[in-house]
C-alpha positions as a Markdown table, in Angstrom:
| # | Residue | x | y | z |
|---|---|---|---|---|
| 1 | Unk | -5.6 | 8.7 | 22.8 |
| 2 | Unk | -4.1 | 9.6 | 26.2 |
| 3 | Unk | -1.6 | 6.7 | 25.8 |
| 4 | Unk | -0.4 | 8.1 | 22.4 |
| 5 | Unk | 0.0 | 11.5 | 24.0 |
| 6 | Unk | 2.2 | 10.0 | 26.7 |
| 7 | Unk | 4.3 | 8.2 | 24.2 |
| 8 | Unk | 4.9 | 11.2 | 21.9 |
| 9 | Unk | 5.1 | 13.6 | 24.9 |
| 10 | Unk | 2.8 | 16.0 | 23.2 |
| 11 | Unk | -1.0 | 16.6 | 23.4 |
| 12 | Unk | -2.7 | 16.3 | 20.1 |
| 13 | Unk | -5.8 | 18.3 | 19.7 |
| 14 | Unk | -7.7 | 16.8 | 16.7 |
| 15 | Unk | -8.4 | 13.4 | 15.2 |
| 16 | Unk | -6.4 | 14.2 | 12.0 |
| 17 | Unk | -3.2 | 14.5 | 14.1 |
| 18 | Unk | -3.8 | 10.9 | 15.4 |
| 19 | Unk | -4.3 | 9.6 | 11.9 |
| 20 | Unk | -1.2 | 11.3 | 10.8 |
| 21 | Unk | 0.9 | 9.6 | 13.5 |
| 22 | Unk | -0.5 | 6.2 | 12.5 |
| 23 | Unk | 0.2 | 6.9 | 8.8 |
| 24 | Unk | 3.7 | 8.1 | 9.6 |
| 25 | Unk | 4.3 | 4.9 | 11.5 |
| 26 | Unk | 3.0 | 2.8 | 8.6 |
| 27 | Unk | 5.2 | 4.7 | 6.1 |
| 28 | Unk | 8.2 | 4.2 | 8.3 |
| 29 | Unk | 7.6 | 0.5 | 8.4 |
| 30 | Unk | 7.0 | 0.4 | 4.6 |
| 31 | Unk | 10.4 | 2.2 | 4.1 |
| 32 | Unk | 12.2 | -0.2 | 6.5 |
| 33 | Unk | 10.7 | -3.3 | 4.8 |
| 34 | Unk | 11.4 | -2.0 | 1.3 |
| 35 | Unk | 15.0 | -1.3 | 2.2 |
| 36 | Unk | 15.4 | -4.8 | 3.7 |
| 37 | Unk | 13.9 | -6.5 | 0.6 |
| 38 | Unk | 16.1 | -4.4 | -1.7 |
| 39 | Unk | 19.2 | -5.4 | 0.3 |
| 40 | Unk | 18.3 | -9.1 | 0.3 |
| 41 | Unk | 17.5 | -9.1 | -3.5 |
| 42 | Unk | 20.2 | -6.7 | -4.4 |
| 43 | Unk | 17.7 | -4.8 | -6.4 |
| 44 | Unk | 16.3 | -1.2 | -6.4 |
| 45 | Unk | 12.6 | -0.8 | -6.9 |
| 46 | Unk | 11.1 | 2.0 | -8.9 |
| 47 | Unk | 7.5 | 1.2 | -7.9 |
| 48 | Unk | 5.5 | -0.3 | -5.1 |
| 49 | Unk | 2.1 | -1.9 | -5.7 |
| 50 | Unk | -0.3 | -1.7 | -2.7 |
| 51 | Unk | -3.4 | -3.9 | -2.7 |
| 52 | Unk | -6.3 | -4.2 | -0.3 |
| 53 | Unk | -8.0 | -1.7 | 2.0 |
| 54 | Unk | -4.9 | 0.5 | 2.6 |
| 55 | Unk | -4.8 | 1.2 | -1.1 |
| 56 | Unk | -8.0 | 3.2 | -0.7 |
| 57 | Unk | -6.2 | 6.0 | 1.2 |
| 58 | Unk | -5.0 | 8.6 | -1.1 |
| 59 | Unk | -3.2 | 10.4 | 1.8 |
| 60 | Unk | -1.3 | 7.2 | 2.8 |
| 61 | Unk | -0.4 | 6.3 | -0.8 |
| 62 | Unk | 1.0 | 9.8 | -1.4 |
| 63 | Unk | 3.0 | 9.7 | 1.8 |
| 64 | Unk | 4.5 | 6.3 | 0.9 |
| 65 | Unk | 5.4 | 7.5 | -2.6 |
| 66 | Unk | 7.0 | 10.7 | -1.3 |
| 67 | Unk | 8.9 | 9.1 | 1.6 |
| 68 | Unk | 10.1 | 6.1 | -0.3 |
| 69 | Unk | 11.0 | 8.1 | -3.4 |
| 70 | Unk | 9.2 | 5.6 | -5.7 |
| 71 | Unk | 5.9 | 5.6 | -7.5 |
| 72 | Unk | 3.0 | 3.8 | -5.9 |
| 73 | Unk | 0.3 | 1.8 | -7.7 |
| 74 | Unk | -2.8 | 1.4 | -5.6 |
| 75 | Unk | -5.5 | -1.3 | -6.1 |
| 76 | Unk | -7.3 | -3.5 | -6.5 |
| 77 | Unk | -9.0 | -2.8 | -3.1 |
| 78 | Unk | -10.7 | -6.2 | -2.8 |
| 79 | Unk | -7.6 | -8.2 | -3.3 |
| 80 | Unk | -8.6 | -11.3 | -1.3 |
| 81 | Unk | -11.9 | -11.7 | -3.3 |
| 82 | Unk | -10.0 | -11.3 | -6.6 |
| 83 | Unk | -7.4 | -13.9 | -5.5 |
| 84 | Unk | -10.1 | -16.4 | -4.7 |
| 85 | Unk | -11.9 | -15.8 | -8.0 |
| 86 | Unk | -8.6 | -16.1 | -9.9 |
| 87 | Unk | -7.7 | -19.4 | -8.3 |
| 88 | Unk | -11.2 | -20.8 | -9.1 |
| 89 | Unk | -11.0 | -19.6 | -12.7 |
| 90 | Unk | -7.6 | -21.2 | -13.1 |
| 91 | Unk | -8.8 | -24.5 | -11.6 |
| 92 | Unk | -11.8 | -24.5 | -14.0 |
| 93 | Unk | -9.4 | -23.8 | -16.9 |
| 94 | Unk | -11.2 | -20.6 | -17.7 |
| 95 | Unk | -8.0 | -18.7 | -17.2 |
| 96 | Unk | -4.7 | -20.3 | -18.3 |
| 97 | Unk | -2.1 | -18.3 | -16.4 |
| 98 | Unk | -1.7 | -16.0 | -13.5 |
| 99 | Unk | -0.6 | -13.2 | -15.8 |
| 100 | Unk | -3.8 | -13.6 | -17.8 |
| 101 | Unk | -5.7 | -13.3 | -14.6 |
| 102 | Unk | -3.8 | -10.3 | -13.4 |
| 103 | Unk | -4.4 | -8.6 | -16.8 |
| 104 | Unk | -8.2 | -9.3 | -16.4 |
| 105 | Unk | -8.2 | -7.9 | -12.9 |
| 106 | Unk | -6.3 | -4.7 | -13.8 |
| 107 | Unk | -8.7 | -4.1 | -16.7 |
| 108 | Unk | -11.8 | -4.4 | -14.6 |
| 109 | Unk | -10.8 | -2.7 | -11.3 |
| 110 | Unk | -9.9 | 0.8 | -10.1 |
| 111 | Unk | -6.1 | 1.2 | -10.1 |
| 112 | Unk | -4.6 | 4.5 | -9.2 |
| 113 | Unk | -1.0 | 5.7 | -9.7 |
| 114 | Unk | 0.8 | 8.1 | -7.3 |
| 115 | Unk | 3.9 | 9.7 | -8.7 |
| 116 | Unk | 6.7 | 10.8 | -6.5 |
| 117 | Unk | 6.4 | 14.5 | -5.7 |
| 118 | Unk | 9.4 | 16.3 | -7.1 |
């Protein structure tokens, strides 16, 4: 905590301020990366899909949506487990395509949408 205070040249007084700095840093990196991908692909995105543990943070997802100016879809949270299950189901011919697997996952897991604040 003392090191963060030295870097930002300000003394933070509560834990929420530290989380806010970390989240702002993550949002900045998301924005930089999204811009780079858009430039490489020559495509503008209207939505960002976040999976895994970070998708559980409503505060982070709202910050990303508002700062990037695009909607955010959050979930599934246990992305690695679903990926492993999906690969096994495909290898056993229980699911024929990735899209079929994605449809199954989105119907059986919690998915939350965060709209850009206007």
